[in-house]
mmCIF file of C-alpha atoms in Angstrom:
data_model
loop_
_atom_site.group_PDB
_atom_site.id
_atom_site.type_symbol
_atom_site.label_atom_id
_atom_site.label_comp_id
_atom_site.label_asym_id
_atom_site.label_seq_id
_atom_site.Cartn_x
_atom_site.Cartn_y
_atom_site.Cartn_z
ATOM 1 C CA ASP A 1052 72.142 9.705 100.717
ATOM 2 C CA ILE A 1053 75.862 9.809 99.967
ATOM 3 C CA GLN A 1054 77.268 13.284 100.022
ATOM 4 C CA MET A 1055 79.794 14.432 97.601
ATOM 5 C CA THR A 1056 82.189 17.343 98.175
ATOM 6 C CA GLN A 1057 84.844 18.851 95.878
ATOM 7 C CA SER A 1058 87.658 21.083 96.165
ATOM 8 C CA PRO A 1059 88.449 23.617 95.244
ATOM 9 C CA SER A 1060 85.119 25.152 93.917
ATOM 10 C CA SER A 1061 87.104 27.229 91.464
ATOM 11 C CA LEU A 1062 90.517 27.568 90.442
ATOM 12 C CA SER A 1063 92.451 29.779 87.706
ATOM 13 C CA ALA A 1064 95.354 28.042 85.726
ATOM 14 C CA SER A 1065 97.363 28.602 82.884
ATOM 15 C CA VAL A 1066 97.850 26.526 79.690
ATOM 16 C CA GLY A 1067 100.405 23.875 80.463
ATOM 17 C CA ASP A 1068 99.665 23.949 84.183
ATOM 18 C CA ARG A 1069 99.196 20.655 86.008
ATOM 19 C CA VAL A 1070 95.642 20.714 87.655
ATOM 20 C CA THR A 1071 94.461 18.597 90.551
ATOM 21 C CA ILE A 1072 90.786 18.525 91.799
ATOM 22 C CA THR A 1073 89.644 16.423 94.801
ATOM 23 C CA CYS A 1074 86.385 14.730 95.284
ATOM 24 C CA ARG A 1075 85.171 13.249 98.728
ATOM 25 C CA ALA A 1076 82.482 10.931 99.654
ATOM 26 C CA SER A 1077 80.574 10.963 102.881
ATOM 27 C CA GLN A 1078 80.973 7.296 102.952
ATOM 28 C CA SER A 1079 83.277 4.642 101.435
ATOM 29 C CA ILE A 1080 82.079 4.217 97.753
ATOM 30 C CA SER A 1081 84.737 1.685 96.733
ATOM 31 C CA ASN A 1082 85.711 2.752 93.217
ATOM 32 C CA TYR A 1083 82.257 3.927 92.058
ATOM 33 C CA LEU A 1084 83.533 7.373 91.368
ATOM 34 C CA ILE A 1085 83.040 9.175 87.883
ATOM 35 C CA TRP A 1086 84.285 12.285 86.377
ATOM 36 C CA TYR A 1087 82.416 14.520 84.013
ATOM 37 C CA GLN A 1088 83.507 17.829 81.960
ATOM 38 C CA GLN A 1089 80.839 20.337 81.245
ATOM 39 C CA LYS A 1090 81.272 23.470 79.013
ATOM 40 C CA PRO A 1091 78.701 26.269 79.044
ATOM 41 C CA GLY A 1092 75.537 25.476 77.134
ATOM 42 C CA GLU A 1093 76.500 21.888 76.507
ATOM 43 C CA PRO A 1094 75.694 18.553 78.348
ATOM 44 C CA PRO A 1095 78.349 16.845 80.688
ATOM 45 C CA LYS A 1096 80.942 14.587 78.954
ATOM 46 C CA LEU A 1097 82.043 11.510 80.671
ATOM 47 C CA LEU A 1098 85.853 11.620 81.217
ATOM 48 C CA ILE A 1099 86.599 8.933 83.923
ATOM 49 C CA TYR A 1100 84.828 6.030 85.236
ATOM 50 C CA ALA A 1101 85.613 3.331 88.065
ATOM 51 C CA ALA A 1102 87.754 6.091 89.659
ATOM 52 C CA SER A 1103 90.680 5.704 87.206
ATOM 53 C CA SER A 1104 89.451 4.325 83.983
ATOM 54 C CA LEU A 1105 89.711 6.547 81.118
ATOM 55 C CA GLN A 1106 86.766 6.868 78.708
ATOM 56 C CA SER A 1107 87.494 6.088 75.063
ATOM 57 C CA GLY A 1108 88.356 9.224 73.123
ATOM 58 C CA VAL A 1109 89.274 11.206 76.181
ATOM 59 C CA PRO A 1110 92.948 12.491 75.955
ATOM 60 C CA SER A 1111 95.603 10.907 78.288
ATOM 61 C CA ARG A 1112 96.542 13.926 80.004
ATOM 62 C CA PHE A 1113 93.353 13.281 82.094
ATOM 63 C CA SER A 1114 93.610 10.674 84.832
ATOM 64 C CA GLY A 1115 91.897 9.652 87.943
ATOM 65 C CA SER A 1116 92.818 8.079 91.173
ATOM 66 C CA GLY A 1117 91.469 7.164 94.592
ATOM 67 C CA SER A 1118 89.273 4.568 96.184
ATOM 68 C CA GLY A 1119 87.069 4.388 99.310
ATOM 69 C CA THR A 1120 86.155 8.173 100.074
ATOM 70 C CA ASP A 1121 88.970 10.252 98.680
ATOM 71 C CA PHE A 1122 89.519 10.781 94.827
ATOM 72 C CA THR A 1123 91.373 12.884 92.439
ATOM 73 C CA LEU A 1124 91.135 13.962 88.890
ATOM 74 C CA THR A 1125 94.607 15.343 87.554
ATOM 75 C CA ILE A 1126 95.055 17.263 84.283
ATOM 76 C CA SER A 1127 98.706 16.649 83.607
ATOM 77 C CA SER A 1128 99.192 19.778 81.112
ATOM 78 C CA LEU A 1129 96.240 21.977 80.797
ATOM 79 C CA GLN A 1130 95.017 22.864 77.163
ATOM 80 C CA PRO A 1131 92.593 25.752 76.125
ATOM 81 C CA GLU A 1132 89.785 23.253 75.434
ATOM 82 C CA ASP A 1133 89.982 22.107 79.060
ATOM 83 C CA PHE A 1134 88.366 25.324 80.588
ATOM 84 C CA ALA A 1135 85.252 23.861 81.963
ATOM 85 C CA THR A 1136 83.530 22.799 85.176
ATOM 86 C CA TYR A 1137 84.347 19.387 86.418
ATOM 87 C CA TYR A 1138 81.895 17.098 88.462
ATOM 88 C CA CYS A 1139 82.325 13.897 90.289
ATOM 89 C CA GLN A 1140 79.514 11.406 90.786
ATOM 90 C CA GLN A 1141 79.020 8.484 92.914
ATOM 91 C CA SER A 1142 77.451 5.530 91.348
ATOM 92 C CA TYR A 1143 77.868 3.290 94.336
ATOM 93 C CA SER A 1144 74.193 3.676 95.294
ATOM 94 C CA THR A 1145 71.033 5.572 94.351
ATOM 95 C CA PRO A 1146 70.254 8.276 94.558
ATOM 96 C CA PHE A 1147 73.331 8.888 92.495
ATOM 97 C CA THR A 1148 74.818 12.216 93.649
ATOM 98 C CA PHE A 1149 77.026 14.561 92.127
ATOM 99 C CA GLY A 1150 79.703 17.062 93.851
ATOM 100 C CA PRO A 1151 79.114 20.769 93.455
ATOM 101 C CA GLY A 1152 81.531 21.122 90.383
ATOM 102 C CA THR A 1153 84.924 22.728 90.137
ATOM 103 C CA LYS A 1154 85.286 25.500 87.695
ATOM 104 C CA VAL A 1155 88.446 25.739 85.971
ATOM 105 C CA ASP A 1156 89.184 29.046 84.229
ATOM 106 C CA ILE A 1157 92.039 31.006 82.538
ATOM 107 C CA LYS A 1158 94.649 32.770 84.771
ATOM 108 C CA GLU B 540 74.430 8.221 64.796
ATOM 109 C CA VAL B 541 74.356 7.384 68.337
ATOM 110 C CA GLN B 542 72.428 10.117 70.125
ATOM 111 C CA LEU B 543 69.758 11.238 72.542
ATOM 112 C CA VAL B 544 67.360 14.186 71.534
ATOM 113 C CA GLU B 545 65.238 15.563 74.293
ATOM 114 C CA SER B 546 61.839 17.717 73.622
ATOM 115 C CA GLY B 547 58.793 18.980 75.462
ATOM 116 C CA GLY B 548 60.343 21.571 77.555
ATOM 117 C CA GLY B 549 58.546 25.045 77.930
ATOM 118 C CA LEU B 550 57.126 27.515 80.584
ATOM 119 C CA VAL B 551 54.567 26.093 82.625
ATOM 120 C CA GLN B 552 52.632 27.515 85.814
ATOM 121 C CA PRO B 553 53.236 26.109 89.450
ATOM 122 C CA GLY B 554 50.993 23.060 89.954
ATOM 123 C CA GLY B 555 50.844 22.447 86.249
ATOM 124 C CA SER B 556 52.074 19.326 84.287
ATOM 125 C CA LEU B 557 54.604 18.695 81.515
ATOM 126 C CA ARG B 558 55.761 15.577 79.707
ATOM 127 C CA LEU B 559 59.334 15.534 78.325
ATOM 128 C CA SER B 560 60.547 13.014 75.556
ATOM 129 C CA CYS B 561 63.793 11.663 74.701
ATOM 130 C CA ALA B 562 64.332 10.007 71.311
ATOM 131 C CA ALA B 563 67.125 7.559 71.222
ATOM 132 C CA SER B 564 69.213 6.258 67.992
ATOM 133 C CA GLY B 565 72.086 4.394 67.065
ATOM 134 C CA PHE B 566 72.076 1.795 69.792
ATOM 135 C CA THR B 567 69.986 -1.043 71.392
ATOM 136 C CA PHE B 568 67.731 1.041 73.486
ATOM 137 C CA SER B 569 66.094 -1.912 75.410
ATOM 138 C CA ASP B 570 69.419 -3.067 76.592
ATOM 139 C CA HIS B 571 70.131 -0.010 78.598
ATOM 140 C CA TYR B 572 68.964 1.788 81.885
ATOM 141 C CA MET B 573 67.863 5.350 80.937
ATOM 142 C CA ASP B 574 67.921 8.133 83.301
ATOM 143 C CA TRP B 575 67.002 11.897 83.671
ATOM 144 C CA VAL B 576 69.328 14.232 85.241
ATOM 145 C CA ARG B 577 68.532 17.887 85.791
ATOM 146 C CA GLN B 578 70.319 20.957 86.256
ATOM 147 C CA ALA B 579 68.931 24.315 87.584
ATOM 148 C CA PRO B 580 70.189 27.594 85.929
ATOM 149 C CA GLY B 581 73.774 28.370 87.184
ATOM 150 C CA LYS B 582 73.631 25.249 89.614
ATOM 151 C CA GLY B 583 75.077 21.622 89.611
ATOM 152 C CA LEU B 584 73.660 18.261 88.476
ATOM 153 C CA GLU B 585 70.850 16.451 90.153
ATOM 154 C CA TRP B 586 69.953 12.945 89.298
ATOM 155 C CA VAL B 587 66.154 12.606 88.816
ATOM 156 C CA GLY B 588 65.601 9.116 88.296
ATOM 157 C CA ARG B 589 65.936 6.016 86.120
ATOM 158 C CA ALA B 590 64.215 3.295 84.066
ATOM 159 C CA ARG B 591 65.829 -0.050 84.018
ATOM 160 C CA ASN B 592 66.403 -2.269 81.041
ATOM 161 C CA LYS B 593 64.496 -5.398 79.567
ATOM 162 C CA VAL B 594 66.477 -7.698 81.828
ATOM 163 C CA ASN B 595 65.498 -5.831 84.962
ATOM 164 C CA SER B 596 61.716 -5.538 83.884
ATOM 165 C CA TYR B 597 62.088 -1.878 83.041
ATOM 166 C CA THR B 598 61.357 -0.883 86.748
ATOM 167 C CA THR B 599 61.819 2.672 87.879
ATOM 168 C CA GLU B 600 63.445 4.432 90.558
ATOM 169 C CA TYR B 601 63.377 8.157 91.665
ATOM 170 C CA ALA B 602 65.036 10.925 93.688
ATOM 171 C CA ALA B 603 63.024 11.937 96.871
ATOM 172 C CA SER B 604 62.707 15.377 95.640
ATOM 173 C CA VAL B 605 60.539 14.116 92.781
ATOM 174 C CA LYS B 606 59.049 10.982 93.967
ATOM 175 C CA GLY B 607 55.147 10.869 93.839
ATOM 176 C CA ARG B 608 55.190 13.887 91.371
ATOM 177 C CA PHE B 609 57.153 12.549 88.400
ATOM 178 C CA THR B 610 56.815 9.346 86.509
ATOM 179 C CA ILE B 611 59.474 7.623 83.851
ATOM 180 C CA SER B 612 58.301 5.426 81.396
ATOM 181 C CA ARG B 613 59.722 4.030 78.090
ATOM 182 C CA ASP B 614 58.424 2.832 74.787
ATOM 183 C CA ASN B 615 61.008 0.393 73.570
ATOM 184 C CA SER B 616 59.151 0.151 70.179
ATOM 185 C CA LYS B 617 59.692 3.642 69.588
ATOM 186 C CA ASN B 618 63.041 3.974 71.202
ATOM 187 C CA SER B 619 61.861 6.619 73.630
ATOM 188 C CA LEU B 620 62.139 7.463 77.252
ATOM 189 C CA TYR B 621 59.733 9.876 78.979
ATOM 190 C CA LEU B 622 59.339 12.095 81.945
ATOM 191 C CA GLN B 623 55.882 12.936 83.195
ATOM 192 C CA MET B 624 56.162 15.830 85.560
ATOM 193 C CA ASN B 625 53.022 16.783 87.735
ATOM 194 C CA SER B 626 52.462 19.283 90.428
ATOM 195 C CA LEU B 627 55.334 21.222 89.234
ATOM 196 C CA LYS B 628 57.173 23.575 91.740
ATOM 197 C CA THR B 629 59.455 26.654 90.855
ATOM 198 C CA GLU B 630 62.339 24.603 92.223
ATOM 199 C CA ASP B 631 61.834 22.090 89.399
ATOM 200 C CA THR B 632 63.000 24.766 86.977
ATOM 201 C CA ALA B 633 66.052 23.336 85.088
ATOM 202 C CA VAL B 634 67.527 21.831 82.004
ATOM 203 C CA TYR B 635 66.384 18.145 82.008
ATOM 204 C CA TYR B 636 68.976 15.849 80.407
ATOM 205 C CA CYS B 637 68.193 12.439 79.201
ATOM 206 C CA ALA B 638 71.303 10.043 79.824
ATOM 207 C CA ARG B 639 72.282 6.455 78.892
ATOM 208 C CA GLU B 640 73.401 4.502 81.785
ATOM 209 C CA ASN B 641 76.310 2.190 81.088
ATOM 210 C CA SER B 642 76.707 -1.303 82.774
ATOM 211 C CA GLY B 643 78.901 0.276 85.575
ATOM 212 C CA TRP B 644 76.069 2.809 86.676
ATOM 213 C CA TYR B 645 77.731 5.781 84.843
ATOM 214 C CA PHE B 646 76.075 8.071 82.075
ATOM 215 C CA ASP B 647 78.204 7.565 78.905
ATOM 216 C CA LEU B 648 75.846 9.369 76.641
ATOM 217 C CA TRP B 649 73.941 12.643 77.128
ATOM 218 C CA GLY B 650 71.424 14.603 75.261
ATOM 219 C CA ARG B 651 71.592 18.288 74.874
ATOM 220 C CA GLY B 652 68.762 18.639 77.286
ATOM 221 C CA THR B 653 65.532 20.796 77.402
ATOM 222 C CA LEU B 654 64.488 23.545 79.541
ATOM 223 C CA VAL B 655 61.613 23.502 81.859
ATOM 224 C CA THR B 656 60.664 26.816 83.625
ATOM 225 C CA VAL B 657 58.101 26.722 86.214
ATOM 226 C CA SER B 658 56.737 30.392 86.828
ATOM 227 C CA SER B 659 53.632 32.133 87.281
#
């Protein structure tokens, strides 16, 4: 199985900050990397697919980059509604696996 | 409206069984792979398994942790996905989400989930 790791596990930031979350795969997954946002009591929401493609309706302050084993999710200017937990997922092969999540909270 | 609605969760004893349902609407259900993803309380996301689409003969695939105990099926006439869970263990306690899989093998539509609690 492909193992996914994320760093940091949590971070505190202020509105307007630039935030970067890193995801690493245990083997090359090309660009088969997905990012989701999850708020408490809600299902995950798709943000980014194919490592860098923005899902329709997602604000342009979200961006993704990377290929192979190392990937990044960037929020260019953090907004109040962005405080949530972010998960990466590999879709290169089954079993699909997720990172442990990065919780973004208010500083 | 495009949506997925899960039902069937509840409290069950270890060793027991439960069947979850997911009702889909607003899209051509048979065209899509459909998946189950679970989340234990306070924990991360775990893929449970999938049922492929019509083109791929609706075949199924499972995570090792549930293989042989869980069965995914679909009724395309009812636009519904099911998860039959047998021999339940306490570690199966989780919110179970139904998710639509896009052609790029990512989940672009999720239900709100149904909670399964396995406890004596």
